[in-house]
PDB file of C-alpha atoms in Angstrom:
ATOM      1  CA  LEU P  98     -39.618 -19.926 -33.829  1.00  0.00           C
ATOM      2  CA  PHE P  99     -37.908 -22.845 -32.045  1.00  0.00           C
ATOM      3  CA  VAL P 100     -40.686 -25.208 -31.065  1.00  0.00           C
ATOM      4  CA  SER P 101     -40.111 -28.660 -32.073  1.00  0.00           C
ATOM      5  CA  TYR P 102     -41.779 -31.907 -30.996  1.00  0.00           C
ATOM      6  CA  ASP P 103     -39.850 -34.984 -29.836  1.00  0.00           C
ATOM      7  CA  VAL P 104     -36.582 -33.998 -31.323  1.00  0.00           C
ATOM      8  CA  LEU P 105     -33.758 -31.602 -30.480  1.00  0.00           C
ATOM      9  CA  MET P 106     -33.400 -28.870 -33.065  1.00  0.00           C
ATOM     10  CA  SER P 107     -30.081 -28.507 -34.708  1.00  0.00           C
ATOM     11  CA  GLU P 108     -28.297 -25.156 -35.212  1.00  0.00           C
ATOM     12  CA  GLN P 109     -28.941 -25.412 -38.927  1.00  0.00           C
ATOM     13  CA  GLN P 110     -32.685 -25.842 -38.388  1.00  0.00           C
ATOM     14  CA  ILE P 111     -32.772 -22.839 -36.072  1.00  0.00           C
ATOM     15  CA  ASN P 112     -30.991 -20.762 -38.606  1.00  0.00           C
ATOM     16  CA  ILE P 113     -33.423 -21.738 -41.395  1.00  0.00           C
ATOM     17  CA  ARG P 114     -36.303 -20.706 -39.169  1.00  0.00           C
ATOM     18  CA  ILE P 115     -34.684 -17.360 -38.424  1.00  0.00           C
ATOM     19  CA  SER P 116     -34.143 -16.776 -42.070  1.00  0.00           C
ATOM     20  CA  GLU P 117     -37.729 -17.743 -43.018  1.00  0.00           C
ATOM     21  CA  PHE P 118     -38.992 -15.326 -40.196  1.00  0.00           C
ATOM     22  CA  CYS P 119     -36.906 -12.560 -41.542  1.00  0.00           C
ATOM     23  CA  ASP P 120     -38.246 -12.977 -45.090  1.00  0.00           C
ATOM     24  CA  TYR P 121     -41.854 -13.259 -43.744  1.00  0.00           C
ATOM     25  CA  SER P 122     -41.470 -10.152 -41.697  1.00  0.00           C
ATOM     26  CA  GLU P 123     -39.670  -8.408 -44.594  1.00  0.00           C
ATOM     27  CA  ILE P 124     -36.501  -7.812 -42.459  1.00  0.00           C
ATOM     28  CA  ASN P 125     -33.658  -7.151 -44.815  1.00  0.00           C
ATOM     29  CA  TYR P 126     -30.960  -8.684 -42.600  1.00  0.00           C
ATOM     30  CA  HIS P 127     -29.326 -12.069 -42.762  1.00  0.00           C
ATOM     31  CA  CYS P 128     -29.481 -13.062 -39.096  1.00  0.00           C
ATOM     32  CA  LYS P 129     -27.932 -16.187 -37.474  1.00  0.00           C
ATOM     33  CA  SER P 130     -28.375 -17.751 -34.092  1.00  0.00           C
ATOM     34  CA  HIS P 131     -24.842 -16.971 -33.081  1.00  0.00           C
ATOM     35  CA  GLN P 132     -25.553 -13.294 -33.297  1.00  0.00           C
ATOM     36  CA  PHE P 133     -27.804 -13.579 -30.354  1.00  0.00           C
ATOM     37  CA  LEU P 134     -24.678 -13.749 -28.224  1.00  0.00           C
ATOM     38  CA  ARG P 135     -23.716 -10.348 -29.553  1.00  0.00           C
ATOM     39  CA  THR P 136     -27.265  -9.010 -28.970  1.00  0.00           C
ATOM     40  CA  PHE P 137     -27.197 -10.161 -25.394  1.00  0.00           C
ATOM     41  CA  ALA P 138     -23.734  -8.595 -24.834  1.00  0.00           C
ATOM     42  CA  VAL P 139     -24.652  -5.178 -26.367  1.00  0.00           C
ATOM     43  CA  LEU P 140     -27.849  -4.950 -24.297  1.00  0.00           C
ATOM     44  CA  CYS P 141     -25.994  -6.022 -21.172  1.00  0.00           C
ATOM     45  CA  VAL P 142     -23.398  -3.348 -21.453  1.00  0.00           C
ATOM     46  CA  LYS P 143     -25.757  -0.550 -22.667  1.00  0.00           C
ATOM     47  CA  THR P 144     -28.326  -1.073 -19.859  1.00  0.00           C
ATOM     48  CA  GLY P 145     -25.754  -1.220 -17.176  1.00  0.00           C
ATOM     49  CA  LEU P 146     -26.664  -4.739 -16.040  1.00  0.00           C
ATOM     50  CA  GLY P 147     -23.066  -5.834 -16.602  1.00  0.00           C
ATOM     51  CA  ASP P 148     -19.707  -4.771 -18.094  1.00  0.00           C
ATOM     52  CA  VAL P 149     -17.392  -6.687 -20.331  1.00  0.00           C
ATOM     53  CA  ARG P 150     -15.652  -8.284 -17.346  1.00  0.00           C
ATOM     54  CA  TYR P 151     -19.015  -9.854 -16.469  1.00  0.00           C
ATOM     55  CA  LEU P 152     -19.440 -11.063 -20.051  1.00  0.00           C
ATOM     56  CA  ARG P 153     -16.102 -12.637 -19.899  1.00  0.00           C
ATOM     57  CA  GLU P 154     -17.289 -14.734 -17.058  1.00  0.00           C
ATOM     58  CA  HIS P 155     -20.668 -15.428 -18.537  1.00  0.00           C
ATOM     59  CA  TYR P 156     -19.269 -16.598 -21.909  1.00  0.00           C
ATOM     60  CA  LYS P 157     -16.275 -18.284 -20.277  1.00  0.00           C
ATOM     61  CA  HIS P 158     -13.779 -16.393 -22.414  1.00  0.00           C
ATOM     62  CA  ARG P 159     -10.159 -16.695 -21.605  1.00  0.00           C
ATOM     63  CA  LEU P 160      -9.346 -13.180 -22.633  1.00  0.00           C
ATOM     64  CA  LEU P 161     -11.303  -9.913 -22.387  1.00  0.00           C
ATOM     65  CA  ASP P 162     -10.433  -9.188 -26.030  1.00  0.00           C
ATOM     66  CA  THR P 163     -12.929 -11.861 -27.073  1.00  0.00           C
ATOM     67  CA  SER P 164     -15.639 -10.380 -24.945  1.00  0.00           C
ATOM     68  CA  ILE P 165     -15.083  -6.934 -26.343  1.00  0.00           C
ATOM     69  CA  LEU P 166     -15.919  -8.171 -29.845  1.00  0.00           C
ATOM     70  CA  TYR P 167     -19.231  -9.389 -28.704  1.00  0.00           C
ATOM     71  CA  ALA P 168     -20.056  -6.083 -27.036  1.00  0.00           C
ATOM     72  CA  ALA P 169     -18.935  -3.894 -30.034  1.00  0.00           C
ATOM     73  CA  ASN P 170     -21.676  -1.653 -31.462  1.00  0.00           C
ATOM     74  CA  ALA P 171     -22.018   1.636 -33.287  1.00  0.00           C
ATOM     75  CA  ARG P 172     -22.404   3.685 -30.076  1.00  0.00           C
ATOM     76  CA  GLN P 173     -19.573   2.420 -28.005  1.00  0.00           C
ATOM     77  CA  ASP P 174     -18.833   3.753 -24.504  1.00  0.00           C
ATOM     78  CA  VAL P 175     -15.275   5.079 -25.076  1.00  0.00           C
ATOM     79  CA  GLU P 176     -14.435   5.337 -21.414  1.00  0.00           C
ATOM     80  CA  LEU P 177     -15.653   1.755 -20.787  1.00  0.00           C
ATOM     81  CA  TYR P 178     -13.516   0.449 -23.680  1.00  0.00           C
ATOM     82  CA  GLU P 179     -10.519   2.344 -22.435  1.00  0.00           C
ATOM     83  CA  GLU P 180     -10.886   0.715 -19.037  1.00  0.00           C
ATOM     84  CA  ILE P 181     -11.322  -2.712 -20.638  1.00  0.00           C
ATOM     85  CA  ASN P 182      -8.323  -2.277 -22.818  1.00  0.00           C
ATOM     86  CA  GLU P 183      -6.272  -1.308 -19.719  1.00  0.00           C
ATOM     87  CA  VAL P 184      -7.320  -4.365 -17.858  1.00  0.00           C
ATOM     88  CA  ALA P 185      -6.737  -6.634 -20.820  1.00  0.00           C
ATOM     89  CA  THR P 186      -3.272  -5.175 -21.330  1.00  0.00           C
ATOM     90  CA  HIS P 187      -2.401  -5.702 -17.732  1.00  0.00           C
ATOM     91  CA  LEU P 188      -3.419  -9.373 -17.999  1.00  0.00           C
ATOM     92  CA  ARG P 189      -1.350  -9.843 -21.084  1.00  0.00           C
ATOM     93  CA  HIS P 190       1.700  -8.460 -19.176  1.00  0.00           C
ATOM     94  CA  GLU P 191       1.099 -10.788 -16.293  1.00  0.00           C
ATOM     95  CA  ILE P 192       0.868 -13.857 -18.539  1.00  0.00           C
ATOM     96  CA  ILE P 193       4.002 -13.045 -20.439  1.00  0.00           C
ATOM     97  CA  GLU P 194       5.885 -12.235 -17.185  1.00  0.00           C
ATOM     98  CA  HIS P 195       4.839 -15.579 -15.807  1.00  0.00           C
ATOM     99  CA  TRP P 196       6.197 -17.353 -18.843  1.00  0.00           C
ATOM    100  CA  LEU P 197       9.552 -15.627 -18.378  1.00  0.00           C
ATOM    101  CA  GLU P 198       9.920 -16.647 -14.690  1.00  0.00           C
ATOM    102  CA  ALA P 199      12.870 -19.066 -14.273  1.00  0.00           C
ATOM    103  CA  ASP P 200      10.671 -21.669 -12.470  1.00  0.00           C
ATOM    104  CA  THR P 201       7.687 -21.663 -14.759  1.00  0.00           C
ATOM    105  CA  SER P 202       7.338 -25.012 -16.571  1.00  0.00           C
ATOM    106  CA  LEU P 203       6.236 -24.835 -20.172  1.00  0.00           C
ATOM    107  CA  SER P 204       5.205 -27.183 -22.934  1.00  0.00           C
ATOM    108  CA  GLY P 205       4.049 -26.838 -26.540  1.00  0.00           C
ATOM    109  CA  GLY P 206       5.887 -26.086 -29.753  1.00  0.00           C
ATOM    110  CA  HIS P 207       6.702 -22.496 -28.724  1.00  0.00           C
ATOM    111  CA  ALA P 208       8.108 -23.416 -25.319  1.00  0.00           C
ATOM    112  CA  ALA P 209      11.654 -23.782 -26.504  1.00  0.00           C
ATOM    113  CA  TYR P 210      11.627 -20.164 -27.808  1.00  0.00           C
ATOM    114  CA  ILE P 211      10.250 -18.745 -24.629  1.00  0.00           C
ATOM    115  CA  GLU P 212      12.818 -20.561 -22.582  1.00  0.00           C
ATOM    116  CA  ALA P 213      15.561 -19.282 -24.760  1.00  0.00           C
ATOM    117  CA  GLN P 214      14.365 -15.699 -24.193  1.00  0.00           C
ATOM    118  CA  ARG P 215      14.666 -16.220 -20.398  1.00  0.00           C
ATOM    119  CA  VAL P 216      18.396 -16.170 -20.501  1.00  0.00           C
ATOM    120  CA  GLU P 217      18.398 -12.627 -21.810  1.00  0.00           C
ATOM    121  CA  TYR P 218      15.443 -11.588 -19.576  1.00  0.00           C
ATOM    122  CA  GLN P 219      16.950 -12.839 -16.407  1.00  0.00           C
ATOM    123  CA  GLY P 220      20.003 -10.667 -16.995  1.00  0.00           C
ATOM    124  CA  MET P 221      18.034  -7.382 -17.399  1.00  0.00           C
ATOM    125  CA  THR P 222      17.433  -4.692 -14.944  1.00  0.00           C
ATOM    126  CA  LYS P 223      13.839  -4.324 -13.435  1.00  0.00           C
ATOM    127  CA  LYS P 224      13.305  -1.294 -15.786  1.00  0.00           C
ATOM    128  CA  LYS P 225      14.456  -3.213 -18.877  1.00  0.00           C
ATOM    129  CA  ARG P 226      12.381  -6.236 -17.935  1.00  0.00           C
ATOM    130  CA  LYS P 227       9.192  -4.057 -17.804  1.00  0.00           C
ATOM    131  CA  ASP P 228       9.949  -2.563 -21.180  1.00  0.00           C
ATOM    132  CA  TYR P 229      10.650  -5.975 -22.666  1.00  0.00           C
ATOM    133  CA  ILE P 230       7.292  -7.348 -21.380  1.00  0.00           C
ATOM    134  CA  ILE P 231       5.397  -4.244 -22.833  1.00  0.00           C
ATOM    135  CA  GLY P 232       7.077  -4.804 -26.230  1.00  0.00           C
ATOM    136  CA  ALA P 233       6.409  -8.543 -26.216  1.00  0.00           C
ATOM    137  CA  ALA P 234       2.723  -7.945 -25.299  1.00  0.00           C
ATOM    138  CA  LYS P 235       2.244  -5.551 -28.248  1.00  0.00           C
ATOM    139  CA  ASN P 236       3.961  -7.873 -30.729  1.00  0.00           C
ATOM    140  CA  THR P 237       2.467 -11.131 -29.564  1.00  0.00           C
ATOM    141  CA  HIS P 238      -0.754 -12.627 -31.005  1.00  0.00           C
ATOM    142  CA  LEU P 239      -2.034 -14.144 -27.831  1.00  0.00           C
ATOM    143  CA  ARG P 240      -5.306 -16.205 -27.939  1.00  0.00           C
ATOM    144  CA  GLY P 241      -6.440 -18.514 -25.264  1.00  0.00           C
ATOM    145  CA  THR P 242      -8.100 -21.906 -26.013  1.00  0.00           C
ATOM    146  CA  GLY P 243      -8.777 -22.896 -22.511  1.00  0.00           C
ATOM    147  CA  HIS P 244      -6.131 -25.607 -22.616  1.00  0.00           C
ATOM    148  CA  SER P 245      -3.269 -23.682 -24.254  1.00  0.00           C
ATOM    149  CA  TRP P 246      -2.149 -20.298 -25.716  1.00  0.00           C
ATOM    150  CA  CYS P 247      -2.139 -19.925 -29.481  1.00  0.00           C
ATOM    151  CA  LEU P 248       0.569 -17.644 -30.784  1.00  0.00           C
ATOM    152  CA  ALA P 249      -0.101 -18.175 -34.530  1.00  0.00           C
ATOM    153  CA  GLU P 250       0.324 -14.972 -36.516  1.00  0.00           C
ATOM    154  CA  ASN P 251      -2.066 -16.220 -39.231  1.00  0.00           C
ATOM    155  CA  MET P 252      -5.133 -18.517 -39.237  1.00  0.00           C
ATOM    156  CA  GLY P 253      -3.001 -21.436 -38.042  1.00  0.00           C
ATOM    157  CA  CYS P 254      -5.217 -24.478 -37.636  1.00  0.00           C
ATOM    158  CA  GLY P 255      -8.358 -22.351 -38.132  1.00  0.00           C
ATOM    159  CA  GLY P 256      -9.542 -23.074 -34.607  1.00  0.00           C
ATOM    160  CA  HIS P 257      -9.648 -26.788 -34.837  1.00  0.00           C
ATOM    161  CA  GLY P 258      -7.478 -27.017 -31.731  1.00  0.00           C
ATOM    162  CA  LEU P 259     -10.365 -25.619 -29.701  1.00  0.00           C
ATOM    163  CA  TYR P 260     -12.226 -28.861 -30.143  1.00  0.00           C
ATOM    164  CA  ASP P 261      -9.294 -31.309 -30.666  1.00  0.00           C
ATOM    165  CA  ALA P 262      -7.157 -30.322 -27.659  1.00  0.00           C
ATOM    166  CA  PRO P 263      -4.225 -32.774 -28.251  1.00  0.00           C
ATOM    167  CA  ARG P 264      -3.638 -31.125 -31.603  1.00  0.00           C
ATOM    168  CA  CYS P 265      -2.367 -27.967 -29.684  1.00  0.00           C
ATOM    169  CA  GLY P 266       0.104 -30.038 -27.771  1.00  0.00           C
ATOM    170  CA  GLY P 267       1.904 -30.901 -30.978  1.00  0.00           C
ATOM    171  CA  CYS P 268       1.556 -27.566 -32.646  1.00  0.00           C
ATOM    172  CA  SER P 269       4.619 -25.413 -33.260  1.00  0.00           C
ATOM    173  CA  LYS P 270       2.615 -22.230 -32.421  1.00  0.00           C
ATOM    174  CA  SER P 271       1.166 -23.366 -29.136  1.00  0.00           C
ATOM    175  CA  LEU P 272       2.390 -22.587 -25.639  1.00  0.00           C
ATOM    176  CA  ILE P 273       1.104 -24.554 -22.547  1.00  0.00           C
ATOM    177  CA  ASP P 274       1.898 -23.189 -19.155  1.00  0.00           C
ATOM    178  CA  ASP P 275       1.340 -24.718 -15.608  1.00  0.00           C
ATOM    179  CA  SER P 276      -2.024 -23.015 -15.264  1.00  0.00           C
ATOM    180  CA  THR P 277      -3.583 -25.740 -17.420  1.00  0.00           C
ATOM    181  CA  ILE P 278      -1.897 -28.883 -15.907  1.00  0.00           C
ATOM    182  CA  ALA P 279      -5.272 -30.040 -14.499  1.00  0.00           C
ATOM    183  CA  ILE P 280      -6.916 -29.661 -17.863  1.00  0.00           C
ATOM    184  CA  TRP P 281      -4.231 -31.776 -19.563  1.00  0.00           C
ATOM    185  CA  LYS P 282      -4.521 -34.434 -16.928  1.00  0.00           C
ATOM    186  CA  GLY P 283      -8.276 -34.653 -17.775  1.00  0.00           C
ATOM    187  CA  ILE P 284      -7.506 -34.823 -21.466  1.00  0.00           C
ATOM    188  CA  GLY P 285      -5.071 -37.658 -20.754  1.00  0.00           C
ATOM    189  CA  ARG P 286      -7.657 -39.682 -18.710  1.00  0.00           C
ATOM    190  CA  GLN P 287     -10.201 -39.223 -21.562  1.00  0.00           C
ATOM    191  CA  GLN P 288      -7.769 -40.643 -23.991  1.00  0.00           C
ATOM    192  CA  LEU P 289      -6.805 -43.618 -21.795  1.00  0.00           C
ATOM    193  CA  GLU P 290     -10.557 -44.297 -21.384  1.00  0.00           C
ATOM    194  CA  LEU P 291     -10.989 -44.241 -25.202  1.00  0.00           C
ATOM    195  CA  ARG P 292      -8.155 -46.733 -25.614  1.00  0.00           C
ATOM    196  CA  ASN P 293     -10.385 -49.340 -23.926  1.00  0.00           C
ATOM    197  CA  VAL P 294     -13.412 -48.633 -26.385  1.00  0.00           C
ATOM    198  CA  ASP P 295     -13.635 -51.431 -28.988  1.00  0.00           C
ATOM    199  CA  ASP P 296     -16.165 -49.901 -31.539  1.00  0.00           C
ATOM    200  CA  ILE P 297     -14.271 -46.881 -32.892  1.00  0.00           C
ATOM    201  CA  GLY P 298     -12.593 -48.688 -35.768  1.00  0.00           C
ATOM    202  CA  PRO P 299      -8.899 -48.761 -36.739  1.00  0.00           C
ATOM    203  CA  GLY P 300      -8.728 -45.102 -37.545  1.00  0.00           C
ATOM    204  CA  GLY P 301     -10.279 -44.019 -34.330  1.00  0.00           C
ATOM    205  CA  LYS P 302      -7.850 -46.322 -32.387  1.00  0.00           C
ATOM    206  CA  GLN P 303      -4.829 -44.882 -34.137  1.00  0.00           C
ATOM    207  CA  LYS P 304      -6.115 -41.293 -33.450  1.00  0.00           C
ATOM    208  CA  VAL P 305      -6.343 -42.262 -29.793  1.00  0.00           C
ATOM    209  CA  GLU P 306      -2.918 -43.630 -29.786  1.00  0.00           C
ATOM    210  CA  ASP P 307      -1.552 -40.506 -31.477  1.00  0.00           C
ATOM    211  CA  ASN P 308      -3.216 -38.298 -28.986  1.00  0.00           C
ATOM    212  CA  ILE P 309      -1.848 -40.319 -26.058  1.00  0.00           C
ATOM    213  CA  LEU P 310       1.643 -39.790 -27.317  1.00  0.00           C
ATOM    214  CA  ILE P 311       1.110 -36.103 -27.580  1.00  0.00           C
ATOM    215  CA  VAL P 312      -0.606 -35.713 -24.190  1.00  0.00           C
ATOM    216  CA  SER P 313       2.113 -37.856 -22.584  1.00  0.00           C
ATOM    217  CA  GLY P 314       4.704 -35.505 -23.953  1.00  0.00           C
ATOM    218  CA  VAL P 315       2.931 -32.502 -22.646  1.00  0.00           C
ATOM    219  CA  LEU P 316       2.522 -33.892 -19.142  1.00  0.00           C
ATOM    220  CA  LYS P 317       6.084 -35.162 -19.138  1.00  0.00           C
ATOM    221  CA  ASP P 318       7.319 -31.549 -19.469  1.00  0.00           C
ATOM    222  CA  PHE P 319       5.501 -30.906 -16.219  1.00  0.00           C
ATOM    223  CA  GLY P 320       7.142 -33.922 -14.519  1.00  0.00           C
ATOM    224  CA  ILE P 321       3.896 -36.056 -14.754  1.00  0.00           C
ATOM    225  CA  ASP P 322       3.601 -39.653 -15.984  1.00  0.00           C
ATOM    226  CA  LEU P 323       0.252 -40.031 -17.787  1.00  0.00           C
ATOM    227  CA  LEU P 324       0.041 -43.790 -17.177  1.00  0.00           C
ATOM    228  CA  GLN P 325       0.471 -43.161 -13.396  1.00  0.00           C
ATOM    229  CA  LEU P 326      -2.674 -40.854 -13.187  1.00  0.00           C
ATOM    230  CA  SER P 327      -5.598 -42.138 -11.121  1.00  0.00           C
ATOM    231  CA  PRO P 328      -8.762 -42.689 -13.153  1.00  0.00           C
ATOM    232  CA  PHE P 329     -11.814 -40.336 -13.153  1.00  0.00           C
ATOM    233  CA  PRO P 330     -13.878 -40.592  -9.995  1.00  0.00           C
ATOM    234  CA  ASN P 331     -16.170 -43.757  -9.905  1.00  0.00           C
ATOM    235  CA  GLU P 332     -14.355 -45.443 -12.701  1.00  0.00           C
ATOM    236  CA  PRO P 333     -12.462 -48.781 -12.716  1.00  0.00           C
ATOM    237  CA  GLU P 334      -8.748 -48.657 -12.971  1.00  0.00           C
ATOM    238  CA  LEU P 335      -7.474 -48.004 -16.365  1.00  0.00           C
ATOM    239  CA  LYS P 336      -4.979 -50.474 -17.991  1.00  0.00           C
ATOM    240  CA  ASN P 337      -1.541 -49.457 -17.296  1.00  0.00           C
ATOM    241  CA  GLU P 338      -0.114 -50.608 -20.691  1.00  0.00           C
ATOM    242  CA  LYS P 339       2.807 -49.229 -22.642  1.00  0.00           C
ATOM    243  CA  LYS P 340       3.068 -49.856 -26.290  1.00  0.00           C
TER     244      LYS P 340
END
């Protein structure tokens, strides 16, 4: 199905061949290559070769909830899913509790709201804190991007922030905690490197400068000066210029 000579097949070409194969084989199902991920997940769980926690590591998902979707099938193991849900809920509680700790540095558009909640949270008893976190976990749309947490209750940016990371830094529905500092340092170094590229046109250069401003703001919230970062290994020193 996927043999091609001298060129790398695109996802579109693969999906066309799958569709042609289904028609030829009289398979009344519109299959796409992305569904192979789900097929692997279902077989992995059903055969006992791995559980959803393994799938989370395999697919590099930030949350177990995402892995659960890939493993969903008509004959689900109820006990397994109850166990998964318990673990996922516990992780949500840990994440939100970390945000509410007085010494946790935050950035992103939703940081001010969380920091305001700390005042009330810090004055609560241990029992009330626990109840507060349980309630917050139930009522918060928590999605991990790998570089931030998306708290949008609707489609938000439609997932564009997954591939355009600086966009999350300036989003009103994002929250960035100290667990992603190293990632944002890397994003900042990439943007500084792009600043020195001459063939990306005026629009590309403006996009880079806009991104540098956003990333600088994120790192500043963590007490880090973007322009003082060392370059990537084996790279020449970046220009330490301020506009």
